[in-house]
Short mmCIF file of C-alpha atoms and ligand atoms in Angstrom, two decimals:
data_model
loop_
_atom_site.label_atom_id
_atom_site.label_comp_id
_atom_site.label_asym_id
_atom_site.label_seq_id
_atom_site.Cartn_x
_atom_site.Cartn_y
_atom_site.Cartn_z
CA MET A 1 19.29 27.86 -34.73
CA ILE A 2 22.27 28.13 -32.51
CA GLU A 3 23.90 31.04 -32.77
CA GLY A 4 26.96 29.91 -30.15
CA GLY A 5 29.27 32.51 -27.62
CA VAL A 6 26.20 34.47 -25.27
CA ARG A 7 26.48 33.38 -21.60
CA LEU A 8 23.99 32.63 -20.15
CA LYS A 9 22.26 34.51 -17.10
CA GLY A 10 19.15 34.74 -15.63
CA GLU A 11 16.21 32.57 -13.36
CA VAL A 12 14.64 29.88 -15.25
CA THR A 13 11.55 27.20 -13.91
CA LEU A 14 11.90 23.78 -13.73
CA SER A 15 8.85 21.38 -15.69
CA GLY A 16 7.55 18.50 -14.42
CA ALA A 17 10.07 14.88 -14.54
CA LYS A 18 8.30 13.53 -17.54
CA ASN A 19 9.97 9.81 -16.49
CA ALA A 20 7.27 10.00 -13.88
CA VAL A 21 4.55 11.61 -15.56
CA LEU A 22 4.77 7.64 -18.13
CA PRO A 23 4.00 5.43 -14.78
CA ILE A 24 1.41 7.63 -13.42
CA LEU A 25 -0.87 8.56 -15.89
CA ALA A 26 -0.16 4.29 -16.85
CA ALA A 27 -1.56 3.64 -12.70
CA THR A 28 -4.74 5.63 -13.48
CA LEU A 29 -5.77 2.80 -15.40
CA LEU A 30 -5.83 1.01 -11.90
CA THR A 31 -8.96 2.68 -10.91
CA ASP A 32 -12.55 3.20 -12.05
CA GLU A 33 -12.52 6.94 -10.03
CA PRO A 34 -11.65 10.37 -11.02
CA CYS A 35 -7.43 11.40 -10.90
CA VAL A 36 -6.59 14.52 -11.19
CA ILE A 37 -2.37 14.85 -12.31
CA LYS A 38 -0.62 18.50 -11.68
CA GLY A 39 2.46 20.03 -12.61
CA VAL A 40 2.51 17.85 -16.59
CA PRO A 41 4.23 19.13 -19.45
CA ASN A 42 3.35 19.51 -22.36
CA LEU A 43 6.25 16.69 -24.46
CA ARG A 44 5.19 14.54 -26.98
CA ASP A 45 5.49 11.36 -24.48
CA THR A 46 3.04 12.79 -22.40
CA ASN A 47 1.11 13.34 -25.54
CA THR A 48 1.60 9.42 -26.35
CA MET A 49 0.53 8.61 -22.83
CA LEU A 50 -2.53 11.06 -23.28
CA LYS A 51 -3.18 9.31 -27.14
CA ILE A 52 -3.14 5.52 -25.14
CA LEU A 53 -5.12 5.54 -22.22
CA ARG A 54 -7.66 7.19 -25.38
CA ALA A 55 -7.57 4.07 -27.66
CA LEU A 56 -7.58 1.70 -24.51
CA GLY A 57 -11.13 3.61 -23.77
CA LYS A 58 -9.51 6.28 -20.77
CA ASN A 59 -11.44 10.00 -20.45
CA ALA A 60 -7.56 11.64 -20.50
CA GLU A 61 -6.88 15.42 -21.37
CA LEU A 62 -3.84 17.60 -20.86
CA ASN A 63 -4.95 20.96 -19.03
CA LYS A 64 -2.84 23.66 -18.91
CA GLY A 65 -0.08 21.17 -17.02
CA ILE A 66 -2.95 19.54 -15.53
CA VAL A 67 -4.11 16.23 -16.74
CA THR A 68 -7.51 14.85 -15.71
CA ALA A 69 -8.01 11.14 -15.54
CA LEU A 70 -11.80 10.35 -15.42
CA PRO A 71 -13.13 6.43 -15.40
CA ASN A 72 -14.81 4.97 -18.55
CA LYS A 73 -17.65 1.62 -18.55
CA HIS A 74 -15.03 -0.12 -20.05
CA ILE A 75 -11.49 -0.67 -20.70
CA SER A 76 -10.27 -2.37 -23.08
CA TYR A 77 -7.14 -4.83 -22.93
CA ILE A 78 -5.24 -5.06 -25.80
CA ALA A 79 -2.28 -1.74 -26.99
CA ASP A 80 -1.84 -1.77 -29.99
CA TYR A 81 2.30 -2.21 -32.17
CA LYS A 82 0.98 1.10 -33.97
CA LEU A 83 0.93 3.42 -30.63
CA VAL A 84 4.04 1.42 -28.93
CA SER A 85 6.06 1.85 -31.11
CA THR A 86 6.44 5.59 -31.68
CA MET A 87 7.27 5.23 -26.85
CA ARG A 88 8.72 2.51 -24.90
CA ALA A 89 7.59 3.95 -21.78
CA SER A 90 4.36 3.01 -22.98
CA PHE A 91 4.96 -0.95 -22.09
CA CYS A 92 4.68 0.03 -18.46
CA VAL A 93 0.32 -0.22 -19.01
CA LEU A 94 0.45 -3.69 -18.73
CA GLY A 95 1.00 -4.03 -15.03
CA PRO A 96 -2.00 -1.84 -14.70
CA LEU A 97 -4.19 -3.57 -17.15
CA LEU A 98 -3.10 -6.50 -15.76
CA GLY A 99 -3.28 -5.79 -12.49
CA LYS A 100 -7.32 -4.30 -13.02
CA LEU A 101 -8.78 -6.39 -16.13
CA LYS A 102 -6.33 -9.72 -15.34
CA LYS A 103 -6.00 -9.75 -18.77
CA ALA A 104 -3.33 -7.45 -21.30
CA LYS A 105 -2.52 -7.62 -25.03
CA VAL A 106 1.09 -4.64 -25.09
CA SER A 107 2.99 -4.46 -27.93
CA LEU A 108 6.64 -5.66 -26.97
CA PRO A 109 8.22 -1.79 -27.93
CA GLY A 110 10.86 -1.73 -31.16
CA GLY A 111 13.69 -1.55 -31.32
CA CYS A 112 15.61 1.68 -29.58
CA VAL A 113 18.84 3.61 -31.27
CA ILE A 114 20.12 4.25 -27.83
CA GLY A 115 20.54 0.31 -26.91
CA ILE A 116 19.08 -3.09 -26.79
CA ARG A 117 16.43 -2.82 -23.48
CA PRO A 118 15.20 -5.85 -23.54
CA VAL A 119 11.87 -7.14 -21.36
CA ASP A 120 12.47 -9.71 -19.29
CA LEU A 121 13.01 -8.48 -16.41
CA HIS A 122 8.98 -7.37 -16.28
CA LEU A 123 7.99 -10.82 -17.77
CA LYS A 124 9.62 -12.52 -15.56
CA GLY A 125 8.22 -9.91 -12.40
CA PHE A 126 4.60 -11.02 -14.40
CA LYS A 127 5.56 -15.00 -14.06
CA ALA A 128 5.57 -14.43 -10.98
CA LEU A 129 2.89 -12.64 -9.75
CA GLY A 130 1.32 -15.95 -11.14
CA ALA A 131 0.44 -14.67 -15.05
CA LYS A 132 1.11 -16.16 -17.38
CA ILE A 133 2.03 -15.21 -20.43
CA ASN A 134 2.82 -15.81 -24.17
CA ILE A 135 4.60 -13.98 -26.71
CA GLU A 136 2.56 -14.23 -30.17
CA SER A 137 2.76 -11.52 -33.55
CA GLY A 138 4.91 -9.26 -31.88
CA TYR A 139 2.10 -9.17 -28.37
CA VAL A 140 3.12 -9.83 -24.98
CA ILE A 141 -0.21 -11.47 -23.78
CA ALA A 142 -0.22 -11.91 -20.03
CA LYS A 143 -3.66 -13.54 -18.74
CA ALA A 144 -3.87 -14.68 -14.55
CA PRO A 145 -7.28 -15.28 -13.19
CA ARG A 146 -5.85 -14.23 -10.06
CA LEU A 147 -2.47 -12.43 -9.41
CA LYS A 148 -0.43 -13.98 -6.18
CA GLY A 149 1.56 -12.17 -4.54
CA ASN A 150 5.07 -13.27 -3.83
CA HIS A 151 9.31 -12.84 -3.48
CA MET A 152 11.24 -11.78 -6.77
CA TYR A 153 13.92 -10.54 -7.50
CA LEU A 154 14.43 -8.04 -10.55
CA GLY A 155 17.88 -6.39 -11.31
CA GLY A 156 19.44 -7.75 -14.91
CA THR A 157 22.76 -7.12 -16.18
CA TYR A 158 23.09 -3.34 -15.88
CA GLY A 159 21.32 -3.44 -12.46
CA SER A 160 17.57 -2.76 -11.44
CA SER A 161 15.11 -1.45 -14.62
CA VAL A 162 13.04 1.72 -13.71
CA LEU A 163 10.28 0.43 -15.69
CA ALA A 164 9.85 -2.86 -14.81
CA THR A 165 9.38 -2.11 -11.25
CA ASP A 166 7.39 0.52 -12.04
CA ASN A 167 4.76 -1.78 -13.96
CA VAL A 168 5.48 -4.43 -11.54
CA MET A 169 4.41 -2.49 -9.05
CA MET A 170 1.85 -1.43 -10.11
CA ALA A 171 -0.14 -4.87 -11.17
CA ALA A 172 0.99 -6.15 -7.40
CA THR A 173 -1.44 -2.73 -5.96
CA LEU A 174 -4.15 -5.13 -6.48
CA ALA A 175 -2.51 -8.87 -6.26
CA GLN A 176 -3.81 -11.36 -2.92
CA GLY A 177 -0.76 -12.13 -0.30
CA VAL A 178 2.32 -9.79 0.15
CA THR A 179 4.88 -8.70 -3.09
CA VAL A 180 8.53 -8.30 -2.04
CA ILE A 181 10.89 -6.94 -5.06
CA GLU A 182 14.30 -7.15 -4.31
CA SER A 183 16.62 -5.53 -6.59
CA ALA A 184 14.00 -2.87 -7.69
CA ALA A 185 15.08 0.42 -9.02
CA CYS A 186 15.56 3.60 -6.67
CA GLU A 187 15.06 6.36 -8.77
CA PRO A 188 12.63 9.15 -7.55
CA GLU A 189 10.86 8.98 -10.99
CA VAL A 190 10.09 4.94 -8.92
CA VAL A 191 9.40 6.80 -5.74
CA ASP A 192 6.94 9.31 -7.00
CA LEU A 193 4.42 6.54 -8.55
CA ALA A 194 4.52 4.78 -5.53
CA GLU A 195 3.92 8.04 -3.17
CA PHE A 196 0.74 8.55 -6.19
CA LEU A 197 -0.37 4.69 -5.78
CA ILE A 198 -0.49 5.05 -2.25
CA LYS A 199 -2.69 8.12 -2.53
CA MET A 200 -5.46 5.81 -4.36
CA GLY A 201 -5.34 3.26 -1.59
CA ALA A 202 -1.98 0.50 -2.57
CA LYS A 203 0.09 -0.40 0.42
CA ILE A 204 3.95 -0.35 -0.06
CA LYS A 205 6.63 0.46 1.53
CA GLY A 206 10.50 -0.10 0.65
CA HIS A 207 9.89 2.64 -2.55
CA GLY A 208 13.39 4.57 -2.34
CA THR A 209 14.95 1.16 -1.47
CA PRO A 210 16.30 -1.69 -3.78
CA ILE A 211 13.93 -4.35 -1.07
CA ILE A 212 10.04 -2.44 -1.92
CA GLU A 213 6.99 -4.27 -0.53
CA ILE A 214 3.64 -4.54 -1.91
CA GLU A 215 0.36 -5.24 -0.01
CA GLY A 216 -2.01 -5.90 -2.73
CA VAL A 217 -5.90 -4.30 -1.60
CA LYS A 218 -9.02 -5.09 -3.83
CA TYR A 219 -9.66 -2.01 -4.79
CA LEU A 220 -7.71 1.45 -5.82
CA HIS A 221 -9.70 4.61 -5.25
CA GLY A 222 -9.82 7.88 -7.17
CA ALA A 223 -6.08 10.71 -6.33
CA GLY A 224 -4.72 13.71 -6.90
CA HIS A 225 -1.19 14.09 -7.30
CA THR A 226 1.75 17.41 -8.76
CA ILE A 227 4.54 15.46 -10.30
CA ILE A 228 8.33 15.75 -9.01
CA PRO A 229 10.58 18.40 -10.95
CA ASP A 230 12.95 16.79 -13.83
CA ARG A 231 15.83 16.26 -12.37
CA ILE A 232 17.88 15.50 -16.15
CA GLU A 233 16.29 18.88 -17.76
CA ALA A 234 17.94 20.46 -14.20
CA GLY A 235 21.12 18.49 -15.09
CA THR A 236 20.40 19.97 -19.01
CA LEU A 237 20.67 23.61 -17.82
CA MET A 238 23.15 22.94 -15.37
CA VAL A 239 25.34 22.36 -18.39
CA ALA A 240 23.97 24.96 -20.21
CA ALA A 241 25.15 27.49 -17.42
CA LEU A 242 28.79 26.20 -17.36
CA ILE A 243 29.57 25.37 -21.57
CA THR A 244 29.11 29.35 -21.57
CA LYS A 245 30.53 30.41 -18.73
CA GLY A 246 27.43 31.95 -17.44
CA ASP A 247 25.73 32.27 -14.46
CA ILE A 248 21.93 30.85 -13.63
CA LEU A 249 19.33 29.98 -10.70
CA ILE A 250 17.22 27.12 -11.35
CA LYS A 251 14.07 26.65 -9.79
CA ASN A 252 11.14 24.09 -8.31
CA VAL A 253 13.83 22.22 -8.71
CA SER A 254 14.56 19.05 -5.96
CA PHE A 255 18.61 19.23 -5.36
CA GLN A 256 18.31 15.88 -3.30
CA HIS A 257 17.66 14.31 -6.30
CA LEU A 258 21.33 15.82 -7.88
CA GLY A 259 23.56 14.07 -5.81
CA ALA A 260 25.71 12.51 -7.90
CA LEU A 261 24.95 15.29 -11.01
CA ILE A 262 26.45 17.71 -8.59
CA ASP A 263 29.30 16.02 -7.21
CA LYS A 264 31.02 15.20 -10.16
CA LEU A 265 30.29 19.28 -11.65
CA GLU A 266 31.68 20.48 -8.83
CA GLU A 267 34.72 18.51 -8.38
CA ALA A 268 34.99 20.30 -12.43
CA GLY A 269 35.10 23.89 -10.54
CA ALA A 270 31.52 24.39 -10.69
CA TRP A 271 29.96 26.71 -8.46
CA ILE A 272 26.88 25.36 -6.87
CA SER A 273 24.07 26.55 -3.85
CA ARG A 274 21.13 24.68 -2.78
CA THR A 275 18.77 26.89 -1.37
CA ASP A 276 15.00 25.16 -0.98
CA GLY A 277 13.25 24.09 -4.09
CA SER A 278 16.36 26.01 -6.36
CA VAL A 279 19.88 25.68 -7.28
CA HIS A 280 22.42 28.07 -8.51
CA ILE A 281 25.22 27.43 -9.86
CA ARG A 282 27.97 29.89 -11.78
CA PHE A 283 30.95 29.52 -13.94
CA LYS A 284 33.69 30.82 -11.51
CA LYS A 285 37.01 29.36 -13.35
CA ARG A 286 38.33 27.15 -15.66
CA LEU A 287 37.10 23.49 -15.57
CA LYS A 288 38.97 20.34 -14.51
CA PRO A 289 39.10 17.11 -17.01
CA ILE A 290 36.50 14.15 -14.81
CA ASN A 291 35.91 11.16 -15.39
CA LEU A 292 32.64 9.31 -14.34
CA THR A 293 30.06 6.18 -15.11
CA THR A 294 27.06 5.71 -15.69
CA LEU A 295 24.79 3.79 -13.24
CA PRO A 296 21.40 3.99 -11.42
CA TYR A 297 20.62 6.31 -8.81
CA PRO A 298 21.51 7.41 -6.74
CA GLY A 299 25.00 7.16 -8.86
CA PHE A 300 25.73 8.77 -12.40
CA PRO A 301 21.86 9.12 -13.95
CA THR A 302 22.97 7.50 -17.96
CA ASP A 303 20.46 10.61 -19.72
CA MET A 304 22.43 13.35 -18.74
CA GLN A 305 25.59 11.16 -19.89
CA ALA A 306 25.94 13.06 -23.59
CA GLN A 307 25.05 16.18 -21.65
CA MET A 308 28.39 16.16 -19.71
CA MET A 309 30.02 14.96 -22.86
CA SER A 310 29.73 18.00 -25.01
CA LEU A 311 30.47 19.97 -21.49
CA MET A 312 34.24 18.05 -21.20
CA THR A 313 34.82 18.05 -25.16
CA VAL A 314 35.12 21.98 -24.34
CA THR A 315 37.48 21.48 -20.77
CA PRO A 316 41.24 21.09 -21.31
CA GLY A 317 42.14 18.36 -20.80
CA ILE A 318 41.74 13.81 -21.48
CA SER A 319 38.26 13.31 -19.22
CA VAL A 320 37.07 9.00 -19.83
CA ILE A 321 33.34 8.76 -20.13
CA THR A 322 31.54 4.94 -19.03
CA GLU A 323 28.64 4.05 -19.99
CA LYS A 324 27.30 1.59 -18.95
CA ILE A 325 23.65 0.70 -19.41
CA TYR A 326 23.15 1.39 -22.10
CA PRO A 327 27.27 0.01 -23.94
CA ASP A 328 25.88 1.58 -27.29
CA ARG A 329 24.49 4.71 -25.87
CA PHE A 330 27.47 6.92 -28.31
CA MET A 331 25.76 8.21 -30.93
CA HIS A 332 25.84 11.89 -30.15
CA VAL A 333 30.10 11.47 -30.42
CA ALA A 334 30.18 11.15 -34.35
CA GLU A 335 28.04 14.89 -34.39
CA LEU A 336 29.71 16.48 -31.83
CA ASN A 337 32.97 15.26 -33.97
CA ARG A 338 31.45 16.83 -36.92
CA MET A 339 31.58 20.83 -34.39
CA GLY A 340 35.93 19.65 -34.48
CA ALA A 341 35.65 18.09 -31.15
CA HIS A 342 38.55 15.52 -30.47
CA ILE A 343 36.68 12.05 -29.12
CA GLN A 344 37.53 8.31 -28.95
CA ARG A 345 35.06 5.87 -28.24
CA GLU A 346 36.88 2.47 -26.60
CA GLY A 347 33.34 -0.01 -26.00
CA PRO A 348 31.94 1.05 -23.65
CA HIS A 349 33.62 4.10 -22.55
CA ALA A 350 34.66 7.75 -24.88
CA ILE A 351 37.53 9.24 -24.44
CA VAL A 352 37.08 12.99 -24.94
CA GLU A 353 40.44 15.33 -26.00
CA GLY A 354 39.05 18.56 -24.57
CA ILE A 355 40.50 20.87 -27.06
CA ARG A 356 39.40 25.77 -27.03
CA GLY A 357 37.02 25.10 -29.35
CA LEU A 358 33.43 24.09 -30.71
CA SER A 359 32.73 25.42 -34.89
CA GLY A 360 28.99 25.59 -35.54
CA ALA A 361 27.52 22.68 -38.48
CA PRO A 362 24.99 21.15 -39.34
CA VAL A 363 24.70 18.05 -37.29
CA MET A 364 21.56 15.71 -36.30
CA ALA A 365 19.93 14.42 -33.28
CA SER A 366 19.07 10.89 -32.74
CA ASP A 367 17.55 10.20 -29.12
CA LEU A 368 16.86 12.12 -26.56
CA ARG A 369 18.95 12.88 -25.07
CA ALA A 370 21.82 13.25 -28.02
CA SER A 371 19.23 16.31 -28.61
CA ALA A 372 19.69 18.11 -25.75
CA CYS A 373 24.53 17.60 -26.03
CA LEU A 374 24.03 18.93 -29.48
CA VAL A 375 21.87 21.81 -28.20
CA LEU A 376 24.54 22.58 -25.79
CA ALA A 377 27.89 21.89 -28.22
CA GLY A 378 25.91 24.98 -30.22
CA LEU A 379 25.82 27.26 -27.84
CA VAL A 380 29.39 27.16 -27.41
CA ALA A 381 30.61 26.57 -30.67
CA ARG A 382 32.01 29.63 -32.95
CA GLY A 383 29.24 30.78 -35.32
CA LYS A 384 25.61 29.01 -36.46
CA THR A 385 24.90 25.60 -35.49
CA GLU A 386 21.90 23.95 -36.75
CA VAL A 387 19.81 21.01 -35.18
CA SER A 388 17.68 18.50 -37.20
CA ARG A 389 15.17 15.67 -35.97
CA ILE A 390 14.88 18.82 -32.83
CA TYR A 391 11.00 15.69 -32.66
CA HIS A 392 13.96 14.07 -29.75
CA LEU A 393 14.75 17.16 -27.91
CA GLU A 394 10.79 17.75 -27.73
CA ARG A 395 9.55 13.95 -26.78
CA GLY A 396 11.33 15.13 -23.15
CA TYR A 397 12.31 19.15 -23.04
CA GLU A 398 8.82 21.69 -21.98
CA ASN A 399 9.58 24.30 -24.64
CA LEU A 400 14.37 24.69 -24.19
CA GLU A 401 15.34 26.32 -26.51
CA ALA A 402 11.98 29.69 -25.51
CA LYS A 403 14.31 29.08 -21.67
CA LEU A 404 17.38 29.17 -23.31
CA GLU A 405 16.25 31.91 -25.67
CA ALA A 406 14.81 34.01 -22.51
CA LEU A 407 18.17 33.30 -20.77
CA GLY A 408 20.31 34.98 -23.30
CA ALA A 409 20.60 32.42 -26.18
CA LYS A 410 20.09 32.78 -29.63
CA ILE A 411 18.35 30.20 -30.64
CA TRP A 412 15.44 29.85 -33.23
CA ARG A 413 13.23 26.87 -34.96
CA GLU A 414 13.77 26.89 -39.61
CA LYS A 415 11.54 25.26 -41.29
CA GLU A 416 13.37 22.15 -42.05
C1 LIG B 501 13.90 4.08 -17.46
O1 LIG B 501 14.20 3.13 -18.87
C2 LIG B 501 14.29 5.85 -18.48
N1 LIG B 501 12.42 5.99 -19.38
C3 LIG B 501 14.89 6.67 -19.05
O2 LIG B 501 15.17 7.85 -19.75
C4 LIG B 501 16.93 6.01 -18.69
O3 LIG B 501 17.17 6.01 -19.10
C5 LIG B 501 16.65 4.68 -18.32
O4 LIG B 501 15.35 3.91 -17.31
C6 LIG B 501 17.67 4.11 -17.79
O5 LIG B 501 18.30 5.26 -16.03
C7 LIG B 501 11.69 6.50 -19.12
O6 LIG B 501 11.69 6.37 -17.23
C8 LIG B 501 10.43 6.41 -20.09
P1 LIG B 501 15.79 0.21 -17.96
P2 LIG B 501 13.84 1.48 -19.02
O7 LIG B 501 14.72 -0.79 -16.97
O8 LIG B 501 12.94 1.48 -17.18
C9 LIG B 501 18.38 -3.27 -18.95
C10 LIG B 501 15.18 9.14 -21.61
O9 LIG B 501 16.48 9.55 -21.75
N2 LIG B 501 17.14 -4.11 -19.01
O10 LIG B 501 16.35 1.03 -16.26
O11 LIG B 501 13.44 1.21 -20.06
C11 LIG B 501 17.39 -2.47 -20.08
O12 LIG B 501 17.94 -3.04 -20.82
C12 LIG B 501 14.81 7.24 -21.29
O13 LIG B 501 15.05 10.06 -20.29
C13 LIG B 501 17.06 -5.36 -19.71
O14 LIG B 501 18.05 -5.63 -19.68
O15 LIG B 501 15.29 1.69 -18.30
C14 LIG B 501 19.59 -0.91 -20.01
O16 LIG B 501 20.70 -1.78 -19.81
C15 LIG B 501 16.16 6.88 -22.32
N3 LIG B 501 15.86 -5.62 -18.95
C16 LIG B 501 19.03 -1.59 -17.71
O17 LIG B 501 18.37 -2.70 -17.18
C17 LIG B 501 14.19 -5.53 -19.05
O18 LIG B 501 13.82 -6.01 -18.88
C18 LIG B 501 18.41 -0.75 -17.50
O19 LIG B 501 17.54 -0.08 -18.00
C19 LIG B 501 14.37 -4.41 -18.74
C20 LIG B 501 15.41 -3.67 -18.34
#
């Protein structure tokens, strides 16, 4: 429940990045030694990944933001449908299992409301490393008595793939010889995973660029690592400041990861100052409409598309939002229009005619970022907004409503 109309003010600290912690937890399968991961956000998705690690035989617990992953004698190579189907990112246990155990049987991830999300690039990479891949009864069965380094191009229809880069990079750390991944994803979360693997003894170069080189090693040891801050949570809070005409200081931020986002918010008229470790954002004057297109990093992140749309619904003028990563990622449009927004969808484009104000209404979250977008719309809408299916929100935001409440928002939970 949200009562809109309050200007948000104050300080807030970011949590660790969901999209970095999930592959990093999977990477602990690559070693028989203990790993300690700090800055781990307590999210539904983090706990799902921990459940999968435990189901595979890894002793991994989250305690006050720290995961201790201890070796077990026996690690299973089978990740079953029941767990994998609840979270796509769990497919990235395949690379570590194949690298470490030379075999893996992992359920294919199910459908997703944000679009068709195949795993062909993942499989292409594993085949290039010499793995034999079969798809049987909804499972990928991968076998490779000996993984061999190779040169591969992993670009797809929509450009690079984050999790395919992660998955193949993890398998290649224990392959024989050198692997070169061309059209690799450059996201900060991919770099964070590579940094962790290097601490485990992996030999990796070029992470953060479209060409990553991995020289295989025989063995990876245990390591400690602290997860990078969540740049999508940062973006969501920056929009919360602007949509409520507020003034927020966000701490524990790597503003270097926010280039495209800050550029668009400044183009719209936001006042933003960056210091080491924090970003200060303030509503200064009437915002201007903007056009944006989602692209792989360092382009504008698709995971901020919905949140930016909520801001443009109350920014007078016409904004055009083009979704180039998941052309169907517009489930939030109908819900925003229920709150009085004027949005027209045309294929991968959404044409937003900004209006003076939204009105509170019961709305339904369809996925993680759509739920954040509806919460932001509720913060500015007249009257009460009721956002249901908030389990989507809990997948990727740690205590978002407590953080917003601390900034002055009137937000609370009610049993459905
Ligand atoms: C990661 O998903 C993120 N998830 C997503 O965040 C994010 O939206 C996405 O990257 C893009 O930035 C995690 O990191 C856990 P992709 P991923 O493979 O890796 C196509 C969120 O809200 N593709 O980079 O699954 C694909 O269909 C989530 O936090 C293929 O065609 O995304 C898409 O159009 C949602 N074949 C494009 O590439 C493949 O084998 C980019 O997807 C793989 C992907």
